Amino acid sequence: MRTHVVDHPLVAHKLTHLRDEKTDSPTFRRLTDELVTLLAYEATRDVRVDPHDIVTPVAPTTGVTLASPKPLVVPILRAGLGMLDGMMRLLPTAEVGFLGMIRNEETLQASTYAERLPEDLQGRQCYVLDPMLATGGTLAAAIRFLTDRGADHITAICLLAAPEGCARLEQELEGLDVPVTVVTAAMDEKLNEKGYIVPGLGDAGDRLYGVAG
């Protein structure tokens, strides 16, 4: 597993305002959208392409187009939805699948409650959107779900990550013969006793959409 922390002043600037408890939900959603587009630029460096011949107004040349099958973008519900527009802005021809996972706050184990994905993901590059890589259980379960269906290249895009989450992710994916990359805006200090990232930004889902009753 490879972890890439995006070191860029614009990323740090937007993340600072995301963290601020005074940032309201509309602003939080806009900043998330902008930040994800910046992270997606780094995350798609290994996207597969094929050569493509064209004619410019001056001369013939060879460029590239995205290879088939198309990349699959998979937001983890519900907070991952807040990252979808920012990702699709950079990768508009990708297909989108959805994976609903929930973490038990006592055991910190993740379980799947909904999915809308192709049954066969053979040869597919998948981009998983999950704002917080905290304990790592949810993301590990999501990656296993996709690779069990045949996905052969996984990139996870996270706003924040914790060292404990990265360590657990690497442990749970040990032996997986699929390249996995985590792209994040920051590697934070630690997890607290409730499994939240410190200093973090709180509950990303609640800050994006409000507290569900």
JSON list of N, CA, C and O in Angstrom, two decimals, residues 19 21 24 34-35 41 43 47 49 68 70 72 104 106 116 134-135 137-139 144 160 162 168-170 181:
[
{"chain": "A", "resi": 19, "resn": "ARG", "atom": "N", "xyz": [-11.37, 22.53, 8.71]},
{"chain": "A", "resi": 19, "resn": "ARG", "atom": "CA", "xyz": [-11.21, 22.13, 10.11]},
{"chain": "A", "resi": 19, "resn": "ARG", "atom": "C", "xyz": [-11.92, 23.08, 11.07]},
{"chain": "A", "resi": 19, "resn": "ARG", "atom": "O", "xyz": [-12.38, 22.66, 12.15]},
{"chain": "A", "resi": 21, "resn": "GLU", "atom": "N", "xyz": [-14.23, 25.00, 13.33]},
{"chain": "A", "resi": 21, "resn": "GLU", "atom": "CA", "xyz": [-15.58, 24.69, 13.80]},
{"chain": "A", "resi": 21, "resn": "GLU", "atom": "C", "xyz": [-16.58, 25.77, 13.46]},
{"chain": "A", "resi": 21, "resn": "GLU", "atom": "O", "xyz": [-17.79, 25.54, 13.48]},
{"chain": "A", "resi": 24, "resn": "ASP", "atom": "N", "xyz": [-19.63, 26.92, 8.36]},
{"chain": "A", "resi": 24, "resn": "ASP", "atom": "CA", "xyz": [-20.98, 26.36, 8.27]},
{"chain": "A", "resi": 24, "resn": "ASP", "atom": "C", "xyz": [-21.07, 25.31, 7.17]},
{"chain": "A", "resi": 24, "resn": "ASP", "atom": "O", "xyz": [-20.16, 25.13, 6.36]},
{"chain": "A", "resi": 34, "resn": "GLU", "atom": "N", "xyz": [-14.01, 21.66, -3.68]},
{"chain": "A", "resi": 34, "resn": "GLU", "atom": "CA", "xyz": [-12.78, 22.23, -4.25]},
{"chain": "A", "resi": 34, "resn": "GLU", "atom": "C", "xyz": [-11.55, 21.41, -3.86]},
{"chain": "A", "resi": 34, "resn": "GLU", "atom": "O", "xyz": [-10.66, 21.17, -4.69]},
{"chain": "A", "resi": 35, "resn": "LEU", "atom": "N", "xyz": [-11.50, 20.97, -2.62]},
{"chain": "A", "resi": 35, "resn": "LEU", "atom": "CA", "xyz": [-10.35, 20.22, -2.14]},
{"chain": "A", "resi": 35, "resn": "LEU", "atom": "C", "xyz": [-10.25, 18.87, -2.84]},
{"chain": "A", "resi": 35, "resn": "LEU", "atom": "O", "xyz": [-9.16, 18.42, -3.22]},
{"chain": "A", "resi": 41, "resn": "TYR", "atom": "N", "xyz": [-6.57, 15.39, -8.82]},
{"chain": "A", "resi": 41, "resn": "TYR", "atom": "CA", "xyz": [-5.50, 15.62, -9.79]},
{"chain": "A", "resi": 41, "resn": "TYR", "atom": "C", "xyz": [-4.30, 14.72, -9.49]},
{"chain": "A", "resi": 41, "resn": "TYR", "atom": "O", "xyz": [-3.71, 14.11, -10.39]},
{"chain": "A", "resi": 43, "resn": "ALA", "atom": "N", "xyz": [-4.48, 11.98, -7.53]},
{"chain": "A", "resi": 43, "resn": "ALA", "atom": "CA", "xyz": [-4.93, 10.59, -7.46]},
{"chain": "A", "resi": 43, "resn": "ALA", "atom": "C", "xyz": [-5.02, 9.92, -8.82]},
{"chain": "A", "resi": 43, "resn": "ALA", "atom": "O", "xyz": [-4.95, 8.69, -8.92]},
{"chain": "A", "resi": 47, "resn": "VAL", "atom": "N", "xyz": [-4.03, 6.88, -13.89]},
{"chain": "A", "resi": 47, "resn": "VAL", "atom": "CA", "xyz": [-5.20, 6.45, -14.64]},
{"chain": "A", "resi": 47, "resn": "VAL", "atom": "C", "xyz": [-4.75, 5.90, -15.99]},
{"chain": "A", "resi": 47, "resn": "VAL", "atom": "O", "xyz": [-3.82, 6.40, -16.62]},
{"chain": "A", "resi": 49, "resn": "VAL", "atom": "N", "xyz": [-4.53, 5.02, -19.88]},
{"chain": "A", "resi": 49, "resn": "VAL", "atom": "CA", "xyz": [-4.84, 5.72, -21.12]},
{"chain": "A", "resi": 49, "resn": "VAL", "atom": "C", "xyz": [-4.38, 4.89, -22.30]},
{"chain": "A", "resi": 49, "resn": "VAL", "atom": "O", "xyz": [-3.53, 4.02, -22.18]},
{"chain": "A", "resi": 68, "resn": "SER", "atom": "N", "xyz": [-10.41, 1.86, -21.87]},
{"chain": "A", "resi": 68, "resn": "SER", "atom": "CA", "xyz": [-11.58, 1.08, -21.49]},
{"chain": "A", "resi": 68, "resn": "SER", "atom": "C", "xyz": [-11.11, -0.18, -20.76]},
{"chain": "A", "resi": 68, "resn": "SER", "atom": "O", "xyz": [-10.06, -0.74, -21.07]},
{"chain": "A", "resi": 70, "resn": "LYS", "atom": "N", "xyz": [-13.97, 2.03, -18.47]},
{"chain": "A", "resi": 70, "resn": "LYS", "atom": "CA", "xyz": [-13.86, 3.33, -17.83]},
{"chain": "A", "resi": 70, "resn": "LYS", "atom": "C", "xyz": [-13.56, 3.18, -16.33]},
{"chain": "A", "resi": 70, "resn": "LYS", "atom": "O", "xyz": [-13.97, 2.19, -15.71]},
{"chain": "A", "resi": 72, "resn": "LEU", "atom": "N", "xyz": [-14.05, 3.60, -12.39]},
{"chain": "A", "resi": 72, "resn": "LEU", "atom": "CA", "xyz": [-15.27, 3.59, -11.57]},
{"chain": "A", "resi": 72, "resn": "LEU", "atom": "C", "xyz": [-15.01, 4.39, -10.30]},
{"chain": "A", "resi": 72, "resn": "LEU", "atom": "O", "xyz": [-14.07, 4.10, -9.56]},
{"chain": "A", "resi": 104, "resn": "ASN", "atom": "N", "xyz": [-19.87, 0.40, 13.43]},
{"chain": "A", "resi": 104, "resn": "ASN", "atom": "CA", "xyz": [-20.37, 0.21, 14.79]},
{"chain": "A", "resi": 104, "resn": "ASN", "atom": "C", "xyz": [-19.49, 1.00, 15.74]},
{"chain": "A", "resi": 104, "resn": "ASN", "atom": "O", "xyz": [-18.28, 0.75, 15.83]},
{"chain": "A", "resi": 106, "resn": "GLU", "atom": "N", "xyz": [-19.20, 0.98, 18.84]},
{"chain": "A", "resi": 106, "resn": "GLU", "atom": "CA", "xyz": [-18.64, 0.25, 19.98]},
{"chain": "A", "resi": 106, "resn": "GLU", "atom": "C", "xyz": [-17.50, -0.67, 19.55]},
{"chain": "A", "resi": 106, "resn": "GLU", "atom": "O", "xyz": [-16.43, -0.68, 20.15]},
{"chain": "A", "resi": 116, "resn": "ARG", "atom": "N", "xyz": [-24.61, -0.38, -5.00]},
{"chain": "A", "resi": 116, "resn": "ARG", "atom": "CA", "xyz": [-25.06, -0.26, -6.38]},
{"chain": "A", "resi": 116, "resn": "ARG", "atom": "C", "xyz": [-23.81, -0.26, -7.25]},
{"chain": "A", "resi": 116, "resn": "ARG", "atom": "O", "xyz": [-23.25, 0.79, -7.57]},
{"chain": "A", "resi": 134, "resn": "ALA", "atom": "N", "xyz": [-9.96, 6.96, 9.46]},
{"chain": "A", "resi": 134, "resn": "ALA", "atom": "CA", "xyz": [-9.77, 7.02, 10.91]},
{"chain": "A", "resi": 134, "resn": "ALA", "atom": "C", "xyz": [-9.28, 5.68, 11.44]},
{"chain": "A", "resi": 134, "resn": "ALA", "atom": "O", "xyz": [-8.09, 5.42, 11.52]},
{"chain": "A", "resi": 135, "resn": "THR", "atom": "N", "xyz": [-10.21, 4.76, 11.77]},
{"chain": "A", "resi": 135, "resn": "THR", "atom": "CA", "xyz": [-9.79, 3.45, 12.24]},
{"chain": "A", "resi": 135, "resn": "THR", "atom": "C", "xyz": [-9.35, 2.55, 11.09]},
{"chain": "A", "resi": 135, "resn": "THR", "atom": "O", "xyz": [-8.63, 1.58, 11.31]},
{"chain": "A", "resi": 137, "resn": "GLY", "atom": "N", "xyz": [-11.22, 0.57, 9.29]},
{"chain": "A", "resi": 137, "resn": "GLY", "atom": "CA", "xyz": [-12.08, -0.59, 9.07]},
{"chain": "A", "resi": 137, "resn": "GLY", "atom": "C", "xyz": [-13.02, -0.43, 7.89]},
{"chain": "A", "resi": 137, "resn": "GLY", "atom": "O", "xyz": [-13.19, -1.37, 7.09]},
{"chain": "A", "resi": 138, "resn": "THR", "atom": "N", "xyz": [-13.64, 0.73, 7.77]},
{"chain": "A", "resi": 138, "resn": "THR", "atom": "CA", "xyz": [-14.59, 0.96, 6.68]},
{"chain": "A", "resi": 138, "resn": "THR", "atom": "C", "xyz": [-13.90, 0.90, 5.32]},
{"chain": "A", "resi": 138, "resn": "THR", "atom": "O", "xyz": [-14.37, 0.24, 4.39]},
{"chain": "A", "resi": 139, "resn": "LEU", "atom": "N", "xyz": [-12.79, 1.58, 5.21]},
{"chain": "A", "resi": 139, "resn": "LEU", "atom": "CA", "xyz": [-12.09, 1.62, 3.93]},
{"chain": "A", "resi": 139, "resn": "LEU", "atom": "C", "xyz": [-11.54, 0.24, 3.56]},
{"chain": "A", "resi": 139, "resn": "LEU", "atom": "O", "xyz": [-11.61, -0.17, 2.39]},
{"chain": "A", "resi": 144, "resn": "ARG", "atom": "N", "xyz": [-11.85, -4.48, 0.01]},
{"chain": "A", "resi": 144, "resn": "ARG", "atom": "CA", "xyz": [-12.04, -5.92, -0.14]},
{"chain": "A", "resi": 144, "resn": "ARG", "atom": "C", "xyz": [-13.30, -6.23, -0.95]},
{"chain": "A", "resi": 144, "resn": "ARG", "atom": "O", "xyz": [-13.32, -7.14, -1.78]},
{"chain": "A", "resi": 160, "resn": "LEU", "atom": "N", "xyz": [-8.69, 13.45, 5.24]},
{"chain": "A", "resi": 160, "resn": "LEU", "atom": "CA", "xyz": [-7.74, 13.31, 6.35]},
{"chain": "A", "resi": 160, "resn": "LEU", "atom": "C", "xyz": [-7.47, 11.85, 6.61]},
{"chain": "A", "resi": 160, "resn": "LEU", "atom": "O", "xyz": [-8.32, 10.98, 6.35]},
{"chain": "A", "resi": 162, "resn": "ALA", "atom": "N", "xyz": [-5.38, 9.14, 9.66]},
{"chain": "A", "resi": 162, "resn": "ALA", "atom": "CA", "xyz": [-4.69, 8.96, 10.94]},
{"chain": "A", "resi": 162, "resn": "ALA", "atom": "C", "xyz": [-3.69, 7.82, 10.80]},
{"chain": "A", "resi": 162, "resn": "ALA", "atom": "O", "xyz": [-3.95, 6.85, 10.07]},
{"chain": "A", "resi": 168, "resn": "ARG", "atom": "N", "xyz": [-3.77, -0.04, 10.15]},
{"chain": "A", "resi": 168, "resn": "ARG", "atom": "CA", "xyz": [-4.76, -1.12, 10.11]},
{"chain": "A", "resi": 168, "resn": "ARG", "atom": "C", "xyz": [-5.12, -1.48, 8.68]},
{"chain": "A", "resi": 168, "resn": "ARG", "atom": "O", "xyz": [-5.29, -2.65, 8.34]},
{"chain": "A", "resi": 169, "resn": "LEU", "atom": "N", "xyz": [-5.24, -0.47, 7.82]},
{"chain": "A", "resi": 169, "resn": "LEU", "atom": "CA", "xyz": [-5.56, -0.71, 6.42]},
{"chain": "A", "resi": 169, "resn": "LEU", "atom": "C", "xyz": [-4.49, -1.60, 5.78]},
{"chain": "A", "resi": 169, "resn": "LEU", "atom": "O", "xyz": [-4.79, -2.57, 5.09]},
{"chain": "A", "resi": 170, "resn": "GLU", "atom": "N", "xyz": [-3.23, -1.27, 6.05]},
{"chain": "A", "resi": 170, "resn": "GLU", "atom": "CA", "xyz": [-2.14, -2.07, 5.49]},
{"chain": "A", "resi": 170, "resn": "GLU", "atom": "C", "xyz": [-2.18, -3.49, 6.03]},
{"chain": "A", "resi": 170, "resn": "GLU", "atom": "O", "xyz": [-1.94, -4.45, 5.30]},
{"chain": "A", "resi": 181, "resn": "THR", "atom": "N", "xyz": [-3.52, 2.66, -3.33]},
{"chain": "A", "resi": 181, "resn": "THR", "atom": "CA", "xyz": [-2.92, 3.94, -2.99]},
{"chain": "A", "resi": 181, "resn": "THR", "atom": "C", "xyz": [-3.92, 4.77, -2.21]},
{"chain": "A", "resi": 181, "resn": "THR", "atom": "O", "xyz": [-5.11, 4.81, -2.56]}
]
